[in-house]
Coordinates of C-alpha atoms in Angstrom, one line a residue:
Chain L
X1 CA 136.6 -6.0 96.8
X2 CA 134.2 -7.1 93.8
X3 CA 134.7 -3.5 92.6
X4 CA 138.3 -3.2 92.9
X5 CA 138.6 -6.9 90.9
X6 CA 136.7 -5.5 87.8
X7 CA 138.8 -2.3 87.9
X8 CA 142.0 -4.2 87.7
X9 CA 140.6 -6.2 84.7
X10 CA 139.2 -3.2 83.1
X11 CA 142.7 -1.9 83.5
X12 CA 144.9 -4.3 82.2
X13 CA 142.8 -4.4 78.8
X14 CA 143.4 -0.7 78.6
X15 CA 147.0 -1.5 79.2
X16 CA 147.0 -4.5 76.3
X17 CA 145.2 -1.8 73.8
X18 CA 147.7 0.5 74.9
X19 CA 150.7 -1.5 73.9
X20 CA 149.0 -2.5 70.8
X21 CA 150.7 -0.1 68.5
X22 CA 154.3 -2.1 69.7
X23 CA 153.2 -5.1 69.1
X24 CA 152.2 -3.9 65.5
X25 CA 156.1 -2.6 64.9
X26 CA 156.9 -6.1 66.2
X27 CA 154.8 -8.0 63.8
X28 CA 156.1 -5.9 60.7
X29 CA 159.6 -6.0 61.9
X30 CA 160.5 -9.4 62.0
X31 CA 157.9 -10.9 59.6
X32 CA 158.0 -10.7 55.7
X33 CA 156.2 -7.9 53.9
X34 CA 153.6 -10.0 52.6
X35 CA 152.4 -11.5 55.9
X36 CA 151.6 -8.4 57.2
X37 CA 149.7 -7.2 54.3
X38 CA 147.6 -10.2 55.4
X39 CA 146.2 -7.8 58.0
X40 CA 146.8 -7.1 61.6
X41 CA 145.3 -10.6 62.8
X42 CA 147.1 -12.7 60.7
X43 CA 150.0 -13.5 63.0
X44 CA 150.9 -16.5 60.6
X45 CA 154.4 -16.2 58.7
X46 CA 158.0 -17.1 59.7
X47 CA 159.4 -14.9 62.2
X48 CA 163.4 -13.8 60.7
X49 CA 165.5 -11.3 61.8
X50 CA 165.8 -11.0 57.3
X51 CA 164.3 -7.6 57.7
X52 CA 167.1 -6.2 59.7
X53 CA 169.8 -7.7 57.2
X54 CA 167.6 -5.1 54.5
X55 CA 167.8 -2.7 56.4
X56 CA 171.6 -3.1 56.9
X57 CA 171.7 -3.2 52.8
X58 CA 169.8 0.2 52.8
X59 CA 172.1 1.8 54.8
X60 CA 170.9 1.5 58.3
X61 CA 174.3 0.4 59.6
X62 CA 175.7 3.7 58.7
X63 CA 172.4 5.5 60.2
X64 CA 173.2 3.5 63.2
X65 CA 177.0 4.7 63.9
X66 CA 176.4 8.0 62.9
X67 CA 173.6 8.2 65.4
X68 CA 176.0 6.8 67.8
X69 CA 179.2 9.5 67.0
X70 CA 176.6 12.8 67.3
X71 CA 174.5 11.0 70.0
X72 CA 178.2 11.2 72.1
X73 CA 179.2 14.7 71.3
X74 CA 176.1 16.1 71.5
X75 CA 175.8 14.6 75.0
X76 CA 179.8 15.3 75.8
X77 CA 180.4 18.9 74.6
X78 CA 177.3 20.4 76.7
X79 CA 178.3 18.4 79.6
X80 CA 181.8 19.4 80.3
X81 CA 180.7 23.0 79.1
X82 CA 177.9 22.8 81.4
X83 CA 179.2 21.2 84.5
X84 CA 182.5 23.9 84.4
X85 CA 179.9 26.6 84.5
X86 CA 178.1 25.0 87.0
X87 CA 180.6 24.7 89.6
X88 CA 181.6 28.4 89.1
X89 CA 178.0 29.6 89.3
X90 CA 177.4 27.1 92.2
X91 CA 180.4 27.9 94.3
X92 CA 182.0 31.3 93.6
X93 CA 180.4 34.2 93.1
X94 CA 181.6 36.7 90.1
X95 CA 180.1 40.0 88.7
X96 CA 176.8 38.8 86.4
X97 CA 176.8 35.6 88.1
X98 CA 173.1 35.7 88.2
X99 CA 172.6 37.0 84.6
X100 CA 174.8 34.9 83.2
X101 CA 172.7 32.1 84.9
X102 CA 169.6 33.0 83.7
X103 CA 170.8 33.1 80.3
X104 CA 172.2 30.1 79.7
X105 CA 168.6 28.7 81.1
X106 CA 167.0 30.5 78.5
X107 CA 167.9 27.7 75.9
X108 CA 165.6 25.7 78.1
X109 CA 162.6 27.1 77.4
X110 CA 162.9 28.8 73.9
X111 CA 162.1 26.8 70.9
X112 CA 165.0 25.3 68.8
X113 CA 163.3 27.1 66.1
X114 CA 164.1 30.4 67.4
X115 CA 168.1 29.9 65.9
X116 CA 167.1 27.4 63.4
X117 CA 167.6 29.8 60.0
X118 CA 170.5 31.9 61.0
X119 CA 172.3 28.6 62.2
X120 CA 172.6 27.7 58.8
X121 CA 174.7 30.9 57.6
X122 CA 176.5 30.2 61.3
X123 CA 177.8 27.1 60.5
X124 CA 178.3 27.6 56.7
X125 CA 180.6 30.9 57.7
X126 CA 182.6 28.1 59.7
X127 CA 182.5 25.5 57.3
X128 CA 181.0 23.2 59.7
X129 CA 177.6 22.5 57.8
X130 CA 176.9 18.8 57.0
X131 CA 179.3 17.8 59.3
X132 CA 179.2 16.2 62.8
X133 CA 180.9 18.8 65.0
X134 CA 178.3 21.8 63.3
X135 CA 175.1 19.2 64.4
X136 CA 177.2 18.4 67.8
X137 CA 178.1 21.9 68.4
X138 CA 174.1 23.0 67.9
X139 CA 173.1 20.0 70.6
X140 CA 176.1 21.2 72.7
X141 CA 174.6 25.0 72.8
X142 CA 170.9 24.1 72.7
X143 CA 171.8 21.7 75.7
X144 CA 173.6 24.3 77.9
X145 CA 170.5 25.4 80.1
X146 CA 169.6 21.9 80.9
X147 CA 173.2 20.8 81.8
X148 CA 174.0 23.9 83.6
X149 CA 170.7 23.8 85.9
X150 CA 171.1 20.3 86.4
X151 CA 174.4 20.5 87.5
X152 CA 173.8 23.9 89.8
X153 CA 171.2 21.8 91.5
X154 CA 173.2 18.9 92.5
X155 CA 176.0 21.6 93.4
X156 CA 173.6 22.9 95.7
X157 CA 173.6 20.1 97.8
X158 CA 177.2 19.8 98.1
X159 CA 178.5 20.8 101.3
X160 CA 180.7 23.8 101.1
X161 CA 183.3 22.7 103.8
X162 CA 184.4 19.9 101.8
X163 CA 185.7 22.3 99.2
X164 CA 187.2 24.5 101.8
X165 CA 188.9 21.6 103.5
X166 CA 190.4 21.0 100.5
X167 CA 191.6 24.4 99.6
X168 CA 193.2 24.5 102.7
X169 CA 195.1 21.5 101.9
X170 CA 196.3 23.5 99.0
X171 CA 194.2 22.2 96.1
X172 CA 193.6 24.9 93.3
X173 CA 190.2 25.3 92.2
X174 CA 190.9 22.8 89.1
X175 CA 192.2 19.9 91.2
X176 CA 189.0 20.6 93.8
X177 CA 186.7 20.6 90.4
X178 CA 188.3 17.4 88.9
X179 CA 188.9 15.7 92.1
X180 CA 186.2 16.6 94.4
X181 CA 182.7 17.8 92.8
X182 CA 183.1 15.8 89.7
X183 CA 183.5 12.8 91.9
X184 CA 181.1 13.6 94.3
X185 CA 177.9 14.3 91.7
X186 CA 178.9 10.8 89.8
X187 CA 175.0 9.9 90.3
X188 CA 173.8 13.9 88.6
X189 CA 176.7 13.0 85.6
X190 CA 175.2 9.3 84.9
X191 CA 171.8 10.8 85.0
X192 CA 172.9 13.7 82.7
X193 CA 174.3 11.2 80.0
X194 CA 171.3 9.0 80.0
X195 CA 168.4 12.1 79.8
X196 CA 170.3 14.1 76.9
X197 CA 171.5 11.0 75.7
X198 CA 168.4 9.9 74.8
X199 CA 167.4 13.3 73.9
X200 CA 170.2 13.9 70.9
X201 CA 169.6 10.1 69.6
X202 CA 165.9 10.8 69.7
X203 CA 166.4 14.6 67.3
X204 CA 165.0 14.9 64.1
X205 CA 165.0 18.7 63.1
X206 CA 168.5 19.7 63.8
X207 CA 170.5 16.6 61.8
X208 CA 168.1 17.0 59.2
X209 CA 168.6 20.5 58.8
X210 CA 172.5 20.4 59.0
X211 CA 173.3 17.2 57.1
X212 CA 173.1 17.4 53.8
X213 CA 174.4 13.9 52.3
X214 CA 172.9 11.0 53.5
X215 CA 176.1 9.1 54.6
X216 CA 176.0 11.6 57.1
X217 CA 172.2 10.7 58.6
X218 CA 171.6 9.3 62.1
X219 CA 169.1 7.3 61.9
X220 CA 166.5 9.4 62.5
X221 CA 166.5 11.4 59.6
X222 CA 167.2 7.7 57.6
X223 CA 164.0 6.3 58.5
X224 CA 162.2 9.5 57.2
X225 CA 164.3 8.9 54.0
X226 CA 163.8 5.2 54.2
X227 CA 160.0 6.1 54.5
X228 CA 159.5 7.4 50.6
X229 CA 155.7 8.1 50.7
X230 CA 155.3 6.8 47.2
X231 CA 157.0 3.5 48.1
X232 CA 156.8 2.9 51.6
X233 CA 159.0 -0.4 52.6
X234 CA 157.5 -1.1 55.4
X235 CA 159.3 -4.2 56.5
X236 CA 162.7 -2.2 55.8
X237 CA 161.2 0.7 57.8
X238 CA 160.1 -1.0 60.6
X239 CA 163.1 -3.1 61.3
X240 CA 164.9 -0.1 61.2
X241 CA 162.5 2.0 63.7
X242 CA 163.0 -1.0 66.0
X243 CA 166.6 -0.8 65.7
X244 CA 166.3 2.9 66.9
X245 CA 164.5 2.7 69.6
X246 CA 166.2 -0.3 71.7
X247 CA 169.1 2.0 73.1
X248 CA 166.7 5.0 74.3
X249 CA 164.5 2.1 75.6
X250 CA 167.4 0.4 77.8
X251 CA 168.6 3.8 78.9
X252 CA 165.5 4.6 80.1
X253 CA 164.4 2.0 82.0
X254 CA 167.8 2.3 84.0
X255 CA 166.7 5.8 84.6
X256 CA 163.2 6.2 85.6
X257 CA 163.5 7.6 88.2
X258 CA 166.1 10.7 87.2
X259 CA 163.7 10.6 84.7
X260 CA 160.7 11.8 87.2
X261 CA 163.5 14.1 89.5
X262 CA 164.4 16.0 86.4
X263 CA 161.1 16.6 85.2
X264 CA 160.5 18.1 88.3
X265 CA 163.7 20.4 87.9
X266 CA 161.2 21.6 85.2
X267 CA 164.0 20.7 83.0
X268 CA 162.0 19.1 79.8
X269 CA 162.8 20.8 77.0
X270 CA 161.4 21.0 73.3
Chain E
X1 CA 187.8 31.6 99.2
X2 CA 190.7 33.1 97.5
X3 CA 190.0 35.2 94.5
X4 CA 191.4 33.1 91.4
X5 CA 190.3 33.5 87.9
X6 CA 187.2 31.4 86.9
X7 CA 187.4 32.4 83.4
X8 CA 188.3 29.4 82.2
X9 CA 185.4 27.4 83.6
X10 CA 183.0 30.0 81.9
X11 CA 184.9 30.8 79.0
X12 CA 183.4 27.1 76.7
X13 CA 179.9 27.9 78.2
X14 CA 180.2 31.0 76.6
X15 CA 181.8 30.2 74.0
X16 CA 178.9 27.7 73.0
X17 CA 176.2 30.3 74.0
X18 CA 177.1 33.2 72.3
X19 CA 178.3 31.9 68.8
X20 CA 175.4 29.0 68.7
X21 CA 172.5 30.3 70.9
X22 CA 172.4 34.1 71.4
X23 CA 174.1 35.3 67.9
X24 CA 171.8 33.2 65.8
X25 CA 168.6 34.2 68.0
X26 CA 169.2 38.0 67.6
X27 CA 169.9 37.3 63.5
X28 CA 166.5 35.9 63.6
X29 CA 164.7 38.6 65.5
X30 CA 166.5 40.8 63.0
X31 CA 165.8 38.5 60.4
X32 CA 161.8 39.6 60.6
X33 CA 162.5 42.5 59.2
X34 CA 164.6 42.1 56.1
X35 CA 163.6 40.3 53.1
X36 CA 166.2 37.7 53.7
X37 CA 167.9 34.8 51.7
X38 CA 169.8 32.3 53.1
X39 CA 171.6 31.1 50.4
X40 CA 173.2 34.5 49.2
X41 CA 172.9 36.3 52.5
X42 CA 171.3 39.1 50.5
X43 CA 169.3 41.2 53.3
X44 CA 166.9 44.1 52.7
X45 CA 165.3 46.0 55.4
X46 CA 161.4 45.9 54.9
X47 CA 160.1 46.9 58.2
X48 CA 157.2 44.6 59.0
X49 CA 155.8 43.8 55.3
X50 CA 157.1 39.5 56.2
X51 CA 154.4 39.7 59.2
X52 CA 152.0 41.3 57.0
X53 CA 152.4 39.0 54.3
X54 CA 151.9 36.7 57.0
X55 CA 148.8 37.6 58.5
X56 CA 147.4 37.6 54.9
X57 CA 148.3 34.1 54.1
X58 CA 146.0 31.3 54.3
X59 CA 149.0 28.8 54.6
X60 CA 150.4 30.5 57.5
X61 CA 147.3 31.5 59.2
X62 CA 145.8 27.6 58.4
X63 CA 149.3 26.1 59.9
X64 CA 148.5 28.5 63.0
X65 CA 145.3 27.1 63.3
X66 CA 146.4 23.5 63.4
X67 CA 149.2 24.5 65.7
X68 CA 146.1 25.8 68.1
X69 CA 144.2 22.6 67.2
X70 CA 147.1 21.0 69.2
X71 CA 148.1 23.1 71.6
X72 CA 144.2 22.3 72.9
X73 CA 144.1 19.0 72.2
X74 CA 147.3 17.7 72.8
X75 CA 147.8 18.9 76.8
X76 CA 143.8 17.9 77.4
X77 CA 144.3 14.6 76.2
X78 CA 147.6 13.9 77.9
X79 CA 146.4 15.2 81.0
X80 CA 143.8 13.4 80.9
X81 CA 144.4 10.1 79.9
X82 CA 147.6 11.0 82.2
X83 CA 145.3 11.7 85.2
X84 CA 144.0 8.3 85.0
X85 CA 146.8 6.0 84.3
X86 CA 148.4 7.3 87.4
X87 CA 145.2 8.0 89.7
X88 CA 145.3 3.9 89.2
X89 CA 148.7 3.6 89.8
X90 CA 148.4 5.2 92.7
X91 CA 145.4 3.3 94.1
X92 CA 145.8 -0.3 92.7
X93 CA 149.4 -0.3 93.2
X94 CA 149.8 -2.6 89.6
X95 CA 152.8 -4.6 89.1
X96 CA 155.9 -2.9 87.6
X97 CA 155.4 -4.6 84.2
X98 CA 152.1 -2.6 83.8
X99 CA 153.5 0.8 85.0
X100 CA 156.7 0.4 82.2
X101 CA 154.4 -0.4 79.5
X102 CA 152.2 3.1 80.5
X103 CA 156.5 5.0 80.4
X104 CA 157.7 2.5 77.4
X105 CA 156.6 5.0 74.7
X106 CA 158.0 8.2 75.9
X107 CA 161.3 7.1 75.3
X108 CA 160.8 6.1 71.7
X109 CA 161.7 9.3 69.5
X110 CA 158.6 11.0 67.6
X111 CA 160.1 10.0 64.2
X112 CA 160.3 6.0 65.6
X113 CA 156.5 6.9 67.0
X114 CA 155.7 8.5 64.0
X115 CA 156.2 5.3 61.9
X116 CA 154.7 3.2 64.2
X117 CA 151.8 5.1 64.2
X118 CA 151.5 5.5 60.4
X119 CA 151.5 1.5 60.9
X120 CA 148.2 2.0 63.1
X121 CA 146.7 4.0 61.0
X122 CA 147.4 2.1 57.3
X123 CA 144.4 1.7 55.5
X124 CA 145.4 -1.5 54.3
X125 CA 146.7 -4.0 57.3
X126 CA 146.8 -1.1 59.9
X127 CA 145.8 -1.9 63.1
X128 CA 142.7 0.7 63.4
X129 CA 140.9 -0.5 60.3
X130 CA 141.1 -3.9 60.7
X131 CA 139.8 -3.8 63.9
X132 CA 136.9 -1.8 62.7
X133 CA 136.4 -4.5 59.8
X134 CA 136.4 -7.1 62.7
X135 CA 134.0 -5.5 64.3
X136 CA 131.8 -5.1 61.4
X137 CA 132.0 -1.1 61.7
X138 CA 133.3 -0.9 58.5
X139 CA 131.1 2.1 57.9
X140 CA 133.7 4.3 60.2
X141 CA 136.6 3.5 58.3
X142 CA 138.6 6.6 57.4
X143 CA 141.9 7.2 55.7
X144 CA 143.2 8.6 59.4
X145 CA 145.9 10.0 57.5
X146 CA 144.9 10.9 54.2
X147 CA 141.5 12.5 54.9
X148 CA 142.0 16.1 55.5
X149 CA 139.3 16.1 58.1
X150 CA 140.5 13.6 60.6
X151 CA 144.3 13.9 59.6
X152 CA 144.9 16.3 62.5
X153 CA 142.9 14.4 65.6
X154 CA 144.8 11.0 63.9
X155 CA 148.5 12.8 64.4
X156 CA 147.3 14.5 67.7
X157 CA 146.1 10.9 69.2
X158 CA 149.4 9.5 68.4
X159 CA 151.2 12.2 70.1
X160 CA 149.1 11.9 72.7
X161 CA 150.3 7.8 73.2
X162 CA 154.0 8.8 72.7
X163 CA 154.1 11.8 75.5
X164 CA 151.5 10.7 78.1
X165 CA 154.0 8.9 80.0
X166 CA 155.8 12.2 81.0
X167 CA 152.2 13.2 82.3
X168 CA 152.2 10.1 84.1
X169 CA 155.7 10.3 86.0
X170 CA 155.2 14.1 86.9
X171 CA 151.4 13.2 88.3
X172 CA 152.6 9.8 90.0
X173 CA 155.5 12.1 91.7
X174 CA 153.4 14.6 93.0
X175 CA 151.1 11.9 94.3
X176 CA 153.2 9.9 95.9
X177 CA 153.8 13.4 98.2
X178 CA 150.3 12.9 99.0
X179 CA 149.9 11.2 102.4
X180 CA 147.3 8.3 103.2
X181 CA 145.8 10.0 106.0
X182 CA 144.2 13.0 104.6
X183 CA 143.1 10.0 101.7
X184 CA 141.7 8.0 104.2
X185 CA 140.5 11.0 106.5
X186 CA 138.4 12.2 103.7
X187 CA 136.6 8.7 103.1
X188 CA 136.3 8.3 106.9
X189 CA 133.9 11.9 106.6
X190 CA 132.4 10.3 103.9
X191 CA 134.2 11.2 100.5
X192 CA 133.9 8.7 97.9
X193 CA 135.0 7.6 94.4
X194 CA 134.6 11.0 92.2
X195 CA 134.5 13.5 95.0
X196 CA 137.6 12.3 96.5
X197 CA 139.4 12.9 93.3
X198 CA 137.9 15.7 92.6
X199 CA 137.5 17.7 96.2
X200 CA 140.6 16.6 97.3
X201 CA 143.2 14.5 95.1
X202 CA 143.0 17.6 92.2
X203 CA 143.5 20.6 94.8
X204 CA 146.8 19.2 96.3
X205 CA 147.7 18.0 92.9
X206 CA 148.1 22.0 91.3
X207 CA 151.4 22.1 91.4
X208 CA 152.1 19.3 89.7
X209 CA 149.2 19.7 87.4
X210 CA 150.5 23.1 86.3
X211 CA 154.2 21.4 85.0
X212 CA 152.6 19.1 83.4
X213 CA 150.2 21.2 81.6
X214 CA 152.7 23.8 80.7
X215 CA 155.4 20.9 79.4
X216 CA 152.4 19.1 77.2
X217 CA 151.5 22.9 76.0
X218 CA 155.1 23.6 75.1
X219 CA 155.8 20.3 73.7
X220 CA 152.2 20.6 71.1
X221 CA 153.6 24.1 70.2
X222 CA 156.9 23.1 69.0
X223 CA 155.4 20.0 67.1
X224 CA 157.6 18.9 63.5
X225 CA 158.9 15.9 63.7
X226 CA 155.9 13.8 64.3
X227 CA 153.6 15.9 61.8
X228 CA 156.9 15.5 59.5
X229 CA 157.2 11.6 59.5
X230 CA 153.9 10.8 59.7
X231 CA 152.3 13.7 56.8
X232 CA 154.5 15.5 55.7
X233 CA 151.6 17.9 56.6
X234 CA 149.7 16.7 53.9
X235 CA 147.5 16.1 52.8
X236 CA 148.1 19.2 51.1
X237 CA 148.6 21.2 53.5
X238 CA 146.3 20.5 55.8
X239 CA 148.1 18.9 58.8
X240 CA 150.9 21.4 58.4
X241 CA 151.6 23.1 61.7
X242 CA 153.7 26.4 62.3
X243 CA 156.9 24.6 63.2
X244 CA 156.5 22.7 60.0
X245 CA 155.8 26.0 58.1
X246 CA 158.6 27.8 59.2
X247 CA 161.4 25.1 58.4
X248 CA 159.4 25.0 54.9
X249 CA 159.4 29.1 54.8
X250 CA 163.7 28.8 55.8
X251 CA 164.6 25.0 53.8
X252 CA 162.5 25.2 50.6
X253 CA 161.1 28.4 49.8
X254 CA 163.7 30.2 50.1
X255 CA 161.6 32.5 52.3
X256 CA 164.2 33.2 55.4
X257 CA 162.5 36.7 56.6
X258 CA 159.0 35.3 56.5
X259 CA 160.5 32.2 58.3
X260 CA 162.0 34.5 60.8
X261 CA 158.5 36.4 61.3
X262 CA 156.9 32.7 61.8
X263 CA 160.1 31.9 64.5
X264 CA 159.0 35.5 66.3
X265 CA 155.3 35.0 66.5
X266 CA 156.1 31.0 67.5
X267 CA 158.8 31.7 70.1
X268 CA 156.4 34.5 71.8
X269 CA 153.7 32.9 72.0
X270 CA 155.5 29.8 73.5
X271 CA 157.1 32.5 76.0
X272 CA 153.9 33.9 76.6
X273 CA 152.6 30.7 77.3
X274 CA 155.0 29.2 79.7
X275 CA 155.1 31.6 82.2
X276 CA 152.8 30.8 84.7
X277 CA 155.1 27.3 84.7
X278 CA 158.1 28.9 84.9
X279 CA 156.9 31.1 88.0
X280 CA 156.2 27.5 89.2
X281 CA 159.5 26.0 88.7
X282 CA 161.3 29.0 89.7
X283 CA 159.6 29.3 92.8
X284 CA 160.3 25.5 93.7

């Protein structure tokens, strides 16, 4: 077991290396900008949470809640659209079902990029550029195939006579929808939020493209403003890039493993 | 069941789709052939002079040569580096701490990654050249992000960090369907170390294999936001990749119908590409 002992070791290095680049937006989070100029090994230097209170003067309070608003409509407004047209596709059957279906999983796999440029005349027509519900609207539609497929595959596994014992007791197809599968695929909706959750807090391209004023900016698109290449701030920047990834961080570790059954759904999108 | 109208459960889907997915996609296969502005909405039809233009300029075809710089790169790496992570994972059974720090980094965005990476990489404290200096190898310090020669392999290695851990999950899945017997069968007759992986882990692992090279391929395609935090796809031009280009073509230059072009030749080729995964997943 001499082999196996120095393969462990060899291991965990490569895991400490690995994490490395963490530990680095640690240090220059909560130290002061002069400390880390000292070099990566110079761990010396007060540790204060100072940084995050610049950050909070350079706006990232506003990145923050506005990251929060589109984070919850981007994930809302493809949900309810999605899981309505789930349960329809899943458990009636209506002229184009199947074409319908396999358009709506289109958005899976075709670049965002393909409805970038006309999306801006799209939501300027409506008057909905640079604000939330245009960005929300572009998450809820670009989101579709993944909540729709996610959805028709828990459906699947629903058993069909628990909806027909309920028609028989006189349910319409809303009150079965509302009462019985919504209920019944709680564990496919809590996985739903957290995966496009994380995915609409984590976008770049589409709020920068649609938000014009800064007040506006998630946080994303604030750290690339915060991050001037002439004047990098790094202490400001990293305290705010730490901010940012703590709630995809705790979302994710509650949901590893939808995490592993969704990629297997071939549901990762781009 | 009784028939009853399920209009209104496909009516917002719709609704959604058409006006903010399948209108705007057809404007920009239209969009190829027009010289196009988006700011007036002034369209002329020019037949296929923006993909000519195209193919005859050295920013698009250098962004396209990037973009296939990491559509190489990026899955090999990932699979890779994937491969190994999980092959341990699977054999040395490591302690949960060790497998979340391996899954940690996918859930950080690429613009969060991006700027945690440009930390790495900072010429002055950043973690790359320091270690060099402390390991008196000064001679191989670089400007990883400002030397136009190793800018691409610099943004391509931090990619690499940020999305292996997808790699990781979809290999340690299809691994854990792998049974102990045949594992133990095949050292019993004599299989060891490499040929085991190779002769008998890597055949049964194809499926698997084929997701997550077709995901890492998609995702290296599609790459802006990490090239856009980290470069700007500087310097100069010279880590600009087609996504980039295109939003650049649309946003700045006021170029919409060459932008469009760019969208058609990206989106195909992404098509094009994912196929053979697609025939996967469908067939699962």
């Amino acid at each position: 077991m001499k082999k196996g002992q120095f393969a462990r070791i060899a291991f965990f290095a490569f895991a400490l290396v690995w994490i490395l680049p963490l530990v680095l937006l640690l240090l220059s989070a909560f130290r002061p900008l002069q400390e880390l100029r000292k070099g990566f090994f110079h761990l010396g230097g007060v540790w204060t949470p100072g940084n995050f209170q610049l950050a909070f003067d350079e706006g990232v309070k506003s990145y923050f809640l506005n990251s929060v608003l589109i984070t919850a409509g981007g994930v809302l407004v493809p949900f309810a659209a999605g899981a309505c047209a789930a349960y329809a596709i899943a458990f009636y059957s209506f002229t184009f079902r199947k074409p319908f279906y396999l358009l709506l999983l289109s958005t899976m796999v075709l670049p965002i990029q393909l409805i970038l440029i006309p999306l801006f005349g799209t939501l300027r027509t409506l008057h909905l550029m640079n604000s939330f519900w245009g960005v929300i609207f572009v998450h809820g539609a670009f989101g579709l195939g993944f909540s729709v497929f996610h959805f028709v595959n828990f459906f699947k596994n629903v058993p069909r006579e628990l909806l027909e014992a309920a028609t028989v007791d006189g349910a319409s197809i809303y009150q079965i929808f509302l009462r019985v599968a919504l209920p019944l695929s709680l564990p496919a909706i809590v996985s739903y939020l957290g995966l496009q959750g994380i995915w609409v807090w984590n976008d770049l391209l589409v709020s920068f493209t649609f938000l014009t004023s800064p007040e506006k900016h998630p946080l994303t698109v604030g750290l690339v403003n915060l991050q001037s290449p002439h004047f990098p701030r790094w202490e400001v920047v990293s305290a705010g890039a730490f901010l940012s990834i703590l709630p995809p961080l705790f979302i994710f570790s509650f949901l590893q493993r939808a995490y592993t059954r969704a990629l297997f759904e071939g549901s990762v999108r781009g | 069941m009784k028939k009853v109208s399920l209009l209104p459960f496909l009516l917002p889907a719709l609704f959604l789709f058409l006006l903010f997915y399948a209108y705007p996609a057809i404007q920009t296969f239209a969009g190829a052939f027009f010289k196009w502005d988006l700011l007036s909405h002034e369209r002329q039809f020019v037949w296929f002079s923006n993909f000519v233009s195209l193919v005859h300029s050295d920013r698009f075809l250098h962004a396209f040569k990037n973009t296939i710089l990491w559509a190489v790169c990026f899955p090999a790496l990932s699979l890779a580096f994937g491969f190994f992570i999980s092959l341990f994972f699977y054999f040395y059974k490591p302690p949960f701490f060790l497998r979340i720090l391996f899954l940690l980094p996918m859930a950080i965005s690429l613009t969060a990654g991006g700027i945690l990476w440009t930390l790495v990489y900072n010429p002055d404290f950043g973690f790359v050249n320091t270690v060099l200096d402390a390991l008196s190898l000064s001679f191989l310090k670089k400007g990883w992000l400002s030397d136009p020669g190793v800018v691409n392999y610099s943004l391509i290695v931090s990619g690499v960090w940020l999305w292996c851990g997808f790699v990781v999950l979809i290999l340690s899945a299809g691994l854990a369907g792998i049974s102990r017997e045949i594992i133990e069968a095949a050292r019993l007759d004599g299989a060891s170390g490499i040929t085991l992986v190779y002769r008998v882990i890597f055949p049964l692992l194809r499926n698997p294999f084929v997701v997550a090279a077709g995901t890492s391929l998609m995702t290296a395609l599609k790459m802006f936001d990490l090239v856009f935090t980290m470069t700007r796809g500087g310097p100069g031009h010279s880590s600009e990749v087609a996504a980039l280009l295109l939003w650049r073509q649309a946003f700045e230059f006021g170029q919409a119908g060459e932008a469009a072009a760019t969208a058609v030749i990206l989106s195909s080729v992404i098509f094009l590409c994912s196929i053979p995964y697609l025939r996967r997943v469908v067939a699962e």
